[in-house]
């Protein structure tokens, strides 16, 4: 007796779609500092554009002076570099840096790949959506 397994088009489509359901998003994998790196953060510890901090003060305690709303945060080599808006207290970055620079270390600027804002996917409807407009301008 010989058994034959037939694959329907629906089964094949479902198998091909499975990798898209992965919770891992390789597009947003962490950028790693290849050198000791300084990034600018606001008073809440969220990464901002490095131009907010005084570039001449990179490597000086606190960055823009203690009266500044923006401070340098110093990361060691091979540390994950936060994207704009990421908090340095996030588990990916916590414990891998300091507001105080290490003695005698020259800090580089953040890698270009980290100079962007990470954003969530935008839902535009689709299966199961509650959108009611179908192009007529009225709903």
mmCIF file of N, CA and C in Angstrom, residues 48-96:
data_model
loop_
_atom_site.group_PDB
_atom_site.id
_atom_site.type_symbol
_atom_site.label_atom_id
_atom_site.label_comp_id
_atom_site.label_asym_id
_atom_site.label_seq_id
_atom_site.Cartn_x
_atom_site.Cartn_y
_atom_site.Cartn_z
ATOM 1 N N UNK A 48 19.270 61.247 21.334
ATOM 2 C CA UNK A 48 18.901 62.340 20.441
ATOM 3 C C UNK A 48 20.046 62.549 19.453
ATOM 4 N N UNK A 49 19.824 63.418 18.482
ATOM 5 C CA UNK A 49 20.862 63.745 17.511
ATOM 6 C C UNK A 49 22.088 64.274 18.256
ATOM 7 N N UNK A 50 23.257 63.792 17.886
ATOM 8 C CA UNK A 50 24.492 64.177 18.571
ATOM 9 C C UNK A 50 24.785 65.673 18.478
ATOM 10 N N UNK A 51 24.180 66.366 17.519
ATOM 11 C CA UNK A 51 24.386 67.815 17.406
ATOM 12 C C UNK A 51 23.755 68.579 18.568
ATOM 13 N N UNK A 52 22.883 67.912 19.346
ATOM 14 C CA UNK A 52 22.283 68.555 20.522
ATOM 15 C C UNK A 52 23.323 68.749 21.629
ATOM 16 N N UNK A 53 24.336 67.888 21.662
ATOM 17 C CA UNK A 53 25.426 68.006 22.638
ATOM 18 C C UNK A 53 26.583 68.761 21.994
ATOM 19 N N UNK A 54 27.411 69.357 22.792
ATOM 20 C CA UNK A 54 28.576 70.093 22.308
ATOM 21 C C UNK A 54 29.627 69.098 21.804
ATOM 22 N N UNK A 55 29.916 69.078 20.489
ATOM 23 C CA UNK A 55 30.872 68.098 19.967
ATOM 24 C C UNK A 55 32.287 68.268 20.516
ATOM 25 N N UNK A 56 32.671 69.492 20.890
ATOM 26 C CA UNK A 56 33.998 69.701 21.462
ATOM 27 C C UNK A 56 34.092 69.105 22.859
ATOM 28 N N UNK A 57 32.961 68.886 23.504
ATOM 29 C CA UNK A 57 32.958 68.364 24.872
ATOM 30 C C UNK A 57 32.851 66.841 24.915
ATOM 31 N N UNK A 58 32.858 66.178 23.733
ATOM 32 C CA UNK A 58 32.798 64.717 23.722
ATOM 33 C C UNK A 58 34.034 64.201 24.440
ATOM 34 N N UNK A 59 33.846 63.473 25.495
ATOM 35 C CA UNK A 59 34.960 62.990 26.301
ATOM 36 C C UNK A 59 35.141 63.797 27.566
ATOM 37 N N UNK A 60 34.393 64.902 27.697
ATOM 38 C CA UNK A 60 34.419 65.691 28.931
ATOM 39 C C UNK A 60 33.219 65.282 29.774
ATOM 40 N N UNK A 61 33.324 65.385 31.053
ATOM 41 C CA UNK A 61 32.261 64.925 31.940
ATOM 42 C C UNK A 61 30.925 65.561 31.586
ATOM 43 N N UNK A 62 29.925 64.740 31.324
ATOM 44 C CA UNK A 62 28.565 65.219 31.118
ATOM 45 C C UNK A 62 28.280 65.846 29.774
ATOM 46 N N UNK A 63 29.269 66.155 28.984
ATOM 47 C CA UNK A 63 29.027 66.670 27.653
ATOM 48 C C UNK A 63 28.802 68.157 27.592
ATOM 49 N N UNK A 64 27.558 68.593 27.561
ATOM 50 C CA UNK A 64 27.245 69.995 27.328
ATOM 51 C C UNK A 64 27.234 70.838 28.580
ATOM 52 N N UNK A 65 27.806 70.397 29.646
ATOM 53 C CA UNK A 65 27.749 71.148 30.898
ATOM 54 C C UNK A 65 26.549 70.691 31.697
ATOM 55 N N UNK A 66 26.619 70.793 32.980
ATOM 56 C CA UNK A 66 25.564 70.248 33.817
ATOM 57 C C UNK A 66 24.260 71.029 33.699
ATOM 58 N N UNK A 67 24.291 72.245 33.155
ATOM 59 C CA UNK A 67 23.056 73.006 32.987
ATOM 60 C C UNK A 67 22.349 72.628 31.687
ATOM 61 N N UNK A 68 23.008 71.878 30.826
ATOM 62 C CA UNK A 68 22.442 71.484 29.547
ATOM 63 C C UNK A 68 21.375 70.407 29.734
ATOM 64 N N UNK A 69 20.382 70.425 28.843
ATOM 65 C CA UNK A 69 19.343 69.391 28.871
ATOM 66 C C UNK A 69 19.832 68.128 28.176
ATOM 67 N N UNK A 70 20.991 68.203 27.528
ATOM 68 C CA UNK A 70 21.534 67.067 26.791
ATOM 69 C C UNK A 70 22.916 66.720 27.317
ATOM 70 N N UNK A 71 23.183 65.428 27.415
ATOM 71 C CA UNK A 71 24.459 64.956 27.960
ATOM 72 C C UNK A 71 25.039 63.866 27.075
ATOM 73 N N UNK A 72 26.362 63.749 27.095
ATOM 74 C CA UNK A 72 27.013 62.638 26.416
ATOM 75 C C UNK A 72 26.874 61.389 27.274
ATOM 76 N N UNK A 73 26.637 60.268 26.602
ATOM 77 C CA UNK A 73 26.598 58.966 27.264
ATOM 78 C C UNK A 73 27.659 58.133 26.566
ATOM 79 N N UNK A 74 28.557 57.557 27.342
ATOM 80 C CA UNK A 74 29.743 56.901 26.797
ATOM 81 C C UNK A 74 29.572 55.390 26.770
ATOM 82 N N UNK A 75 29.783 54.820 25.584
ATOM 83 C CA UNK A 75 29.657 53.375 25.377
ATOM 84 C C UNK A 75 31.026 52.783 25.099
ATOM 85 N N UNK A 76 31.254 51.602 25.606
ATOM 86 C CA UNK A 76 32.500 50.904 25.335
ATOM 87 C C UNK A 76 32.466 50.203 23.991
ATOM 88 N N UNK A 77 33.609 49.776 23.548
ATOM 89 C CA UNK A 77 33.735 49.030 22.300
ATOM 90 C C UNK A 77 32.853 47.781 22.352
ATOM 91 N N UNK A 78 32.221 47.445 21.251
ATOM 92 C CA UNK A 78 31.332 46.285 21.082
ATOM 93 C C UNK A 78 29.998 46.414 21.814
ATOM 94 N N UNK A 79 29.677 47.585 22.330
ATOM 95 C CA UNK A 79 28.369 47.799 22.965
ATOM 96 C C UNK A 79 27.327 48.086 21.884
ATOM 97 N N UNK A 80 26.078 47.714 22.141
ATOM 98 C CA UNK A 80 24.984 48.052 21.228
ATOM 99 C C UNK A 80 24.748 49.558 21.301
ATOM 100 N N UNK A 81 24.570 50.187 20.148
ATOM 101 C CA UNK A 81 24.366 51.635 20.081
ATOM 102 C C UNK A 81 22.869 51.902 19.899
ATOM 103 N N UNK A 82 22.270 52.714 20.775
ATOM 104 C CA UNK A 82 20.834 52.993 20.642
ATOM 105 C C UNK A 82 20.534 53.859 19.423
ATOM 106 N N UNK A 83 19.354 53.635 18.821
ATOM 107 C CA UNK A 83 18.860 54.490 17.752
ATOM 108 C C UNK A 83 18.254 55.735 18.397
ATOM 109 N N UNK A 84 17.982 56.784 17.605
ATOM 110 C CA UNK A 84 17.331 57.981 18.134
ATOM 111 C C UNK A 84 16.017 57.579 18.802
ATOM 112 N N UNK A 85 15.775 58.110 19.989
ATOM 113 C CA UNK A 85 14.541 57.822 20.715
ATOM 114 C C UNK A 85 14.622 56.623 21.633
ATOM 115 N N UNK A 86 15.620 55.750 21.451
ATOM 116 C CA UNK A 86 15.789 54.594 22.339
ATOM 117 C C UNK A 86 16.297 55.065 23.691
ATOM 118 N N UNK A 87 15.841 54.408 24.741
ATOM 119 C CA UNK A 87 16.274 54.751 26.094
ATOM 120 C C UNK A 87 17.515 53.950 26.462
ATOM 121 N N UNK A 88 18.480 54.615 27.090
ATOM 122 C CA UNK A 88 19.690 53.903 27.509
ATOM 123 C C UNK A 88 19.417 52.992 28.695
ATOM 124 N N UNK A 89 18.231 53.109 29.292
ATOM 125 C CA UNK A 89 17.882 52.195 30.383
ATOM 126 C C UNK A 89 17.223 50.919 29.861
ATOM 127 N N UNK A 90 16.986 50.836 28.553
ATOM 128 C CA UNK A 90 16.455 49.621 27.937
ATOM 129 C C UNK A 90 17.431 48.475 28.186
ATOM 130 N N UNK A 91 16.925 47.269 28.346
ATOM 131 C CA UNK A 91 17.777 46.112 28.678
ATOM 132 C C UNK A 91 18.881 45.866 27.649
ATOM 133 N N UNK A 92 18.687 46.304 26.400
ATOM 134 C CA UNK A 92 19.720 46.114 25.378
ATOM 135 C C UNK A 92 20.938 46.991 25.615
ATOM 136 N N UNK A 93 20.738 48.129 26.311
ATOM 137 C CA UNK A 93 21.816 49.099 26.478
ATOM 138 C C UNK A 93 22.253 49.293 27.926
ATOM 139 N N UNK A 94 21.382 48.960 28.874
ATOM 140 C CA UNK A 94 21.661 49.202 30.297
ATOM 141 C C UNK A 94 22.918 48.455 30.738
ATOM 142 N N UNK A 95 23.736 49.143 31.490
ATOM 143 C CA UNK A 95 24.952 48.533 32.019
ATOM 144 C C UNK A 95 26.121 48.511 31.057
ATOM 145 N N UNK A 96 25.942 49.065 29.852
ATOM 146 C CA UNK A 96 27.018 49.037 28.858
ATOM 147 C C UNK A 96 27.617 50.412 28.613
#
